[in-house]
């Protein structure tokens, strides 16, 4: 069964294995991903690289950063919004992907990113994880954030995500900048 869980250090090994899968496949859609952020507008950022996250303390800091991102006063880059990060796990309690629920929309998210974004590791695709995770996230968006409807987007050339969004009740509004935009009622 697919579950949505808060980021936790117990997923370190399967998280890193998934990161390796994303890298090997050339897929850049891992929304939870490893990244480097430079100082910008007074925000000094964090550096989380694949090699650094092998270290338990660094992974604990990464998890703490992910969990704190939902708080209104959490440090974030200028223009970024509070976001609840959840990890997608399977029956074996293995990390299979990530999901982000953005608490509000800015101009970029309204055009391209939406309220909810998700990614599933290549070896776990076509097993229903994305559909189950998106369905569960709708309940979380309503109960945790009071969102009655959410915007979910996908690239024009991503038929798999299009199928997932439509299976979860997405109503197509339009396409902007090569991005399909759907609204989903959370009730």
C-alpha atoms as a PDB file:
ATOM      1  CA  UNK A   1       0.000   0.000   0.000  1.00  0.00           C
ATOM      2  CA  UNK A   2       1.225   3.476  -0.860  1.00  0.00           C
ATOM      3  CA  UNK A   3       1.603   5.816   2.101  1.00  0.00           C
ATOM      4  CA  UNK A   4       2.492   9.479   2.563  1.00  0.00           C
ATOM      5  CA  UNK A   5       4.830  10.031   5.506  1.00  0.00           C
ATOM      6  CA  UNK A   6       6.754  12.914   6.962  1.00  0.00           C
ATOM      7  CA  UNK A   7      10.434  12.880   5.983  1.00  0.00           C
ATOM      8  CA  UNK A   8      12.375  10.728   8.451  1.00  0.00           C
ATOM      9  CA  UNK A   9      15.970   9.568   8.856  1.00  0.00           C
ATOM     10  CA  UNK A  10      14.936   5.897   8.697  1.00  0.00           C
ATOM     11  CA  UNK A  11      14.554   6.354   4.918  1.00  0.00           C
ATOM     12  CA  UNK A  12      18.175   7.432   4.392  1.00  0.00           C
ATOM     13  CA  UNK A  13      19.294   4.344   2.466  1.00  0.00           C
ATOM     14  CA  UNK A  14      16.233   4.039   0.223  1.00  0.00           C
ATOM     15  CA  UNK A  15      16.201   7.824  -0.334  1.00  0.00           C
ATOM     16  CA  UNK A  16      19.805   7.738  -1.537  1.00  0.00           C
ATOM     17  CA  UNK A  17      19.116   4.683  -3.701  1.00  0.00           C
ATOM     18  CA  UNK A  18      16.205   6.555  -5.289  1.00  0.00           C
ATOM     19  CA  UNK A  19      18.436   9.591  -5.874  1.00  0.00           C
ATOM     20  CA  UNK A  20      20.867   7.298  -7.705  1.00  0.00           C
ATOM     21  CA  UNK A  21      18.000   5.971  -9.848  1.00  0.00           C
ATOM     22  CA  UNK A  22      16.890   9.477 -10.785  1.00  0.00           C
ATOM     23  CA  UNK A  23      20.461  10.430 -11.703  1.00  0.00           C
ATOM     24  CA  UNK A  24      21.077   7.243 -13.724  1.00  0.00           C
ATOM     25  CA  UNK A  25      17.850   7.727 -15.675  1.00  0.00           C
ATOM     26  CA  UNK A  26      18.640  11.339 -16.487  1.00  0.00           C
ATOM     27  CA  UNK A  27      15.314  12.316 -14.924  1.00  0.00           C
ATOM     28  CA  UNK A  28      15.450  15.777 -13.406  1.00  0.00           C
ATOM     29  CA  UNK A  29      11.924  15.764 -11.971  1.00  0.00           C
ATOM     30  CA  UNK A  30      12.865  14.634  -8.474  1.00  0.00           C
ATOM     31  CA  UNK A  31      11.123  17.507  -6.707  1.00  0.00           C
ATOM     32  CA  UNK A  32      12.533  16.602  -3.314  1.00  0.00           C
ATOM     33  CA  UNK A  33      15.987  16.397  -4.775  1.00  0.00           C
ATOM     34  CA  UNK A  34      19.474  17.160  -3.825  1.00  0.00           C
ATOM     35  CA  UNK A  35      20.421  20.697  -4.515  1.00  0.00           C
ATOM     36  CA  UNK A  36      22.805  23.499  -3.825  1.00  0.00           C
ATOM     37  CA  UNK A  37      21.459  26.900  -2.961  1.00  0.00           C
ATOM     38  CA  UNK A  38      23.598  29.989  -2.957  1.00  0.00           C
ATOM     39  CA  UNK A  39      23.175  33.041  -0.798  1.00  0.00           C
ATOM     40  CA  UNK A  40      20.315  35.093  -2.174  1.00  0.00           C
ATOM     41  CA  UNK A  41      18.490  38.038  -0.657  1.00  0.00           C
ATOM     42  CA  UNK A  42      19.868  37.386   2.820  1.00  0.00           C
ATOM     43  CA  UNK A  43      19.079  33.661   2.698  1.00  0.00           C
ATOM     44  CA  UNK A  44      22.311  31.739   3.031  1.00  0.00           C
ATOM     45  CA  UNK A  45      20.787  28.455   1.948  1.00  0.00           C
ATOM     46  CA  UNK A  46      21.840  24.885   2.484  1.00  0.00           C
ATOM     47  CA  UNK A  47      23.989  22.486   0.526  1.00  0.00           C
ATOM     48  CA  UNK A  48      22.711  18.919   0.311  1.00  0.00           C
ATOM     49  CA  UNK A  49      24.671  16.818  -2.148  1.00  0.00           C
ATOM     50  CA  UNK A  50      24.410  13.086  -2.740  1.00  0.00           C
ATOM     51  CA  UNK A  51      27.843  12.474  -1.210  1.00  0.00           C
ATOM     52  CA  UNK A  52      27.156  14.627   1.837  1.00  0.00           C
ATOM     53  CA  UNK A  53      23.847  12.901   2.565  1.00  0.00           C
ATOM     54  CA  UNK A  54      25.662   9.591   3.129  1.00  0.00           C
ATOM     55  CA  UNK A  55      26.601  11.124   6.475  1.00  0.00           C
ATOM     56  CA  UNK A  56      23.906  10.471   9.088  1.00  0.00           C
ATOM     57  CA  UNK A  57      24.167  13.951  10.643  1.00  0.00           C
ATOM     58  CA  UNK A  58      23.866  15.642   7.244  1.00  0.00           C
ATOM     59  CA  UNK A  59      20.821  13.520   6.409  1.00  0.00           C
ATOM     60  CA  UNK A  60      19.261  14.432   9.770  1.00  0.00           C
ATOM     61  CA  UNK A  61      19.788  18.127   8.924  1.00  0.00           C
ATOM     62  CA  UNK A  62      18.208  17.568   5.496  1.00  0.00           C
ATOM     63  CA  UNK A  63      15.164  15.888   7.066  1.00  0.00           C
ATOM     64  CA  UNK A  64      14.828  18.691   9.615  1.00  0.00           C
ATOM     65  CA  UNK A  65      14.996  21.273   6.825  1.00  0.00           C
ATOM     66  CA  UNK A  66      12.298  19.440   4.867  1.00  0.00           C
ATOM     67  CA  UNK A  67      10.017  19.166   7.886  1.00  0.00           C
ATOM     68  CA  UNK A  68      10.486  22.805   8.880  1.00  0.00           C
ATOM     69  CA  UNK A  69       9.641  24.102   5.378  1.00  0.00           C
ATOM     70  CA  UNK A  70       5.942  23.990   6.290  1.00  0.00           C
ATOM     71  CA  UNK A  71       6.363  26.646   8.962  1.00  0.00           C
ATOM     72  CA  UNK A  72       5.572  30.233   7.974  1.00  0.00           C
ATOM     73  CA  UNK A  73       8.767  31.559   9.584  1.00  0.00           C
ATOM     74  CA  UNK A  74      11.122  28.899   8.202  1.00  0.00           C
ATOM     75  CA  UNK A  75      14.106  30.257   6.272  1.00  0.00           C
ATOM     76  CA  UNK A  76      13.526  30.057   2.522  1.00  0.00           C
ATOM     77  CA  UNK A  77      14.656  31.655  -0.675  1.00  0.00           C
ATOM     78  CA  UNK A  78      12.958  34.937  -1.608  1.00  0.00           C
ATOM     79  CA  UNK A  79       9.701  34.259  -3.436  1.00  0.00           C
ATOM     80  CA  UNK A  80       9.368  30.693  -2.150  1.00  0.00           C
ATOM     81  CA  UNK A  81       6.263  29.741  -0.181  1.00  0.00           C
ATOM     82  CA  UNK A  82       5.716  27.486   2.835  1.00  0.00           C
ATOM     83  CA  UNK A  83       5.543  23.872   1.696  1.00  0.00           C
ATOM     84  CA  UNK A  84       4.658  20.568   3.319  1.00  0.00           C
ATOM     85  CA  UNK A  85       7.031  17.901   2.024  1.00  0.00           C
ATOM     86  CA  UNK A  86       5.844  14.319   2.287  1.00  0.00           C
ATOM     87  CA  UNK A  87       7.591  11.160   1.209  1.00  0.00           C
ATOM     88  CA  UNK A  88       5.878   8.345  -0.649  1.00  0.00           C
ATOM     89  CA  UNK A  89       6.571   4.852   0.722  1.00  0.00           C
ATOM     90  CA  UNK A  90       5.482   1.353  -0.258  1.00  0.00           C
ATOM     91  CA  UNK A  91       4.513  -1.881   1.530  1.00  0.00           C
ATOM     92  CA  UNK A  92       8.131  -2.534   2.424  1.00  0.00           C
ATOM     93  CA  UNK A  93       8.360   0.926   4.055  1.00  0.00           C
ATOM     94  CA  UNK A  94      10.799   1.975   1.344  1.00  0.00           C
ATOM     95  CA  UNK A  95      11.076   5.505  -0.050  1.00  0.00           C
ATOM     96  CA  UNK A  96       9.593   5.510  -3.558  1.00  0.00           C
ATOM     97  CA  UNK A  97       9.145   9.234  -4.144  1.00  0.00           C
ATOM     98  CA  UNK A  98       8.286  12.641  -2.837  1.00  0.00           C
ATOM     99  CA  UNK A  99       5.338  14.990  -2.841  1.00  0.00           C
ATOM    100  CA  UNK A 100       5.157  18.695  -2.047  1.00  0.00           C
ATOM    101  CA  UNK A 101       2.034  20.601  -1.023  1.00  0.00           C
ATOM    102  CA  UNK A 102       2.625  24.327  -1.450  1.00  0.00           C
ATOM    103  CA  UNK A 103       0.497  26.292   0.980  1.00  0.00           C
ATOM    104  CA  UNK A 104      -0.215  29.127  -1.445  1.00  0.00           C
ATOM    105  CA  UNK A 105       0.440  30.096  -5.033  1.00  0.00           C
ATOM    106  CA  UNK A 106       2.802  32.790  -6.226  1.00  0.00           C
ATOM    107  CA  UNK A 107       2.988  33.842  -9.886  1.00  0.00           C
ATOM    108  CA  UNK A 108       5.373  31.024 -10.840  1.00  0.00           C
ATOM    109  CA  UNK A 109       3.356  28.331  -9.056  1.00  0.00           C
ATOM    110  CA  UNK A 110       0.109  29.656 -10.567  1.00  0.00           C
ATOM    111  CA  UNK A 111       1.583  29.299 -14.055  1.00  0.00           C
ATOM    112  CA  UNK A 112       3.832  26.234 -13.821  1.00  0.00           C
ATOM    113  CA  UNK A 113       4.166  24.576 -10.420  1.00  0.00           C
ATOM    114  CA  UNK A 114       0.741  24.329  -8.822  1.00  0.00           C
ATOM    115  CA  UNK A 115      -0.123  23.501  -5.224  1.00  0.00           C
ATOM    116  CA  UNK A 116       0.984  19.873  -5.452  1.00  0.00           C
ATOM    117  CA  UNK A 117       3.990  18.346  -7.162  1.00  0.00           C
ATOM    118  CA  UNK A 118       5.193  14.761  -6.992  1.00  0.00           C
ATOM    119  CA  UNK A 119       7.840  12.429  -8.354  1.00  0.00           C
ATOM    120  CA  UNK A 120       8.231   8.650  -8.189  1.00  0.00           C
ATOM    121  CA  UNK A 121      11.554   6.849  -8.561  1.00  0.00           C
ATOM    122  CA  UNK A 122      11.943   5.084 -11.917  1.00  0.00           C
ATOM    123  CA  UNK A 123      11.806   1.513 -10.541  1.00  0.00           C
ATOM    124  CA  UNK A 124       8.499   2.238  -8.751  1.00  0.00           C
ATOM    125  CA  UNK A 125       6.637   3.833 -11.637  1.00  0.00           C
ATOM    126  CA  UNK A 126       3.519   2.312 -13.217  1.00  0.00           C
ATOM    127  CA  UNK A 127       2.566   0.688  -9.913  1.00  0.00           C
ATOM    128  CA  UNK A 128      -0.077   3.215  -8.834  1.00  0.00           C
ATOM    129  CA  UNK A 129       2.086   5.123  -6.340  1.00  0.00           C
ATOM    130  CA  UNK A 130       1.626   8.538  -7.973  1.00  0.00           C
ATOM    131  CA  UNK A 131      -2.154   8.201  -8.209  1.00  0.00           C
ATOM    132  CA  UNK A 132      -2.472   6.960  -4.625  1.00  0.00           C
ATOM    133  CA  UNK A 133      -0.146   9.664  -3.316  1.00  0.00           C
ATOM    134  CA  UNK A 134      -1.959  12.451  -5.154  1.00  0.00           C
ATOM    135  CA  UNK A 135      -5.322  11.198  -3.854  1.00  0.00           C
ATOM    136  CA  UNK A 136      -4.012  11.126  -0.281  1.00  0.00           C
ATOM    137  CA  UNK A 137      -2.463  14.565  -0.655  1.00  0.00           C
ATOM    138  CA  UNK A 138      -5.853  16.054  -1.554  1.00  0.00           C
ATOM    139  CA  UNK A 139      -7.134  15.039   1.880  1.00  0.00           C
ATOM    140  CA  UNK A 140      -4.017  16.492   3.515  1.00  0.00           C
ATOM    141  CA  UNK A 141      -4.404  19.774   1.587  1.00  0.00           C
ATOM    142  CA  UNK A 142      -7.973  20.086   2.795  1.00  0.00           C
ATOM    143  CA  UNK A 143      -7.454  18.963   6.397  1.00  0.00           C
ATOM    144  CA  UNK A 144      -4.066  20.532   7.128  1.00  0.00           C
ATOM    145  CA  UNK A 145      -4.309  23.704   5.036  1.00  0.00           C
ATOM    146  CA  UNK A 146      -8.006  24.272   4.429  1.00  0.00           C
ATOM    147  CA  UNK A 147      -7.569  24.259   0.640  1.00  0.00           C
ATOM    148  CA  UNK A 148     -10.888  23.521  -1.069  1.00  0.00           C
ATOM    149  CA  UNK A 149      -9.323  23.135  -4.496  1.00  0.00           C
ATOM    150  CA  UNK A 150      -5.766  22.813  -5.693  1.00  0.00           C
ATOM    151  CA  UNK A 151      -3.878  23.469  -8.878  1.00  0.00           C
ATOM    152  CA  UNK A 152      -1.841  20.508 -10.153  1.00  0.00           C
ATOM    153  CA  UNK A 153       0.318  20.812 -13.256  1.00  0.00           C
ATOM    154  CA  UNK A 154       2.347  18.624 -15.565  1.00  0.00           C
ATOM    155  CA  UNK A 155       4.514  19.096 -18.610  1.00  0.00           C
ATOM    156  CA  UNK A 156       2.730  18.848 -21.948  1.00  0.00           C
ATOM    157  CA  UNK A 157       5.014  15.929 -22.846  1.00  0.00           C
ATOM    158  CA  UNK A 158       4.285  13.898 -19.674  1.00  0.00           C
ATOM    159  CA  UNK A 159       1.289  11.672 -20.466  1.00  0.00           C
ATOM    160  CA  UNK A 160       1.812   9.587 -17.310  1.00  0.00           C
ATOM    161  CA  UNK A 161       1.287  12.584 -15.025  1.00  0.00           C
ATOM    162  CA  UNK A 162      -1.615  13.741 -17.146  1.00  0.00           C
ATOM    163  CA  UNK A 163      -3.278  10.341 -16.582  1.00  0.00           C
ATOM    164  CA  UNK A 164      -2.615  10.518 -12.822  1.00  0.00           C
ATOM    165  CA  UNK A 165      -4.059  14.022 -12.487  1.00  0.00           C
ATOM    166  CA  UNK A 166      -7.153  13.181 -14.525  1.00  0.00           C
ATOM    167  CA  UNK A 167      -7.686   9.947 -12.543  1.00  0.00           C
ATOM    168  CA  UNK A 168      -7.729  12.052  -9.372  1.00  0.00           C
ATOM    169  CA  UNK A 169     -10.437  14.365 -10.679  1.00  0.00           C
ATOM    170  CA  UNK A 170      -8.331  17.011 -12.371  1.00  0.00           C
ATOM    171  CA  UNK A 171     -10.268  19.379 -14.610  1.00  0.00           C
ATOM    172  CA  UNK A 172      -8.100  20.784 -17.374  1.00  0.00           C
ATOM    173  CA  UNK A 173      -8.108  24.589 -17.465  1.00  0.00           C
ATOM    174  CA  UNK A 174      -5.427  25.496 -19.998  1.00  0.00           C
ATOM    175  CA  UNK A 175      -1.780  25.194 -20.971  1.00  0.00           C
ATOM    176  CA  UNK A 176       0.827  27.859 -20.302  1.00  0.00           C
ATOM    177  CA  UNK A 177       4.510  27.739 -21.137  1.00  0.00           C
ATOM    178  CA  UNK A 178       4.314  24.035 -22.140  1.00  0.00           C
ATOM    179  CA  UNK A 179       2.567  23.193 -18.852  1.00  0.00           C
ATOM    180  CA  UNK A 180      -0.922  21.684 -18.537  1.00  0.00           C
ATOM    181  CA  UNK A 181      -2.910  23.189 -15.630  1.00  0.00           C
ATOM    182  CA  UNK A 182      -5.639  21.261 -13.786  1.00  0.00           C
ATOM    183  CA  UNK A 183      -7.855  22.148 -10.824  1.00  0.00           C
ATOM    184  CA  UNK A 184      -8.944  19.438  -8.389  1.00  0.00           C
ATOM    185  CA  UNK A 185     -11.562  19.811  -5.657  1.00  0.00           C
ATOM    186  CA  UNK A 186     -10.177  18.402  -2.406  1.00  0.00           C
ATOM    187  CA  UNK A 187     -13.476  17.210  -0.893  1.00  0.00           C
END
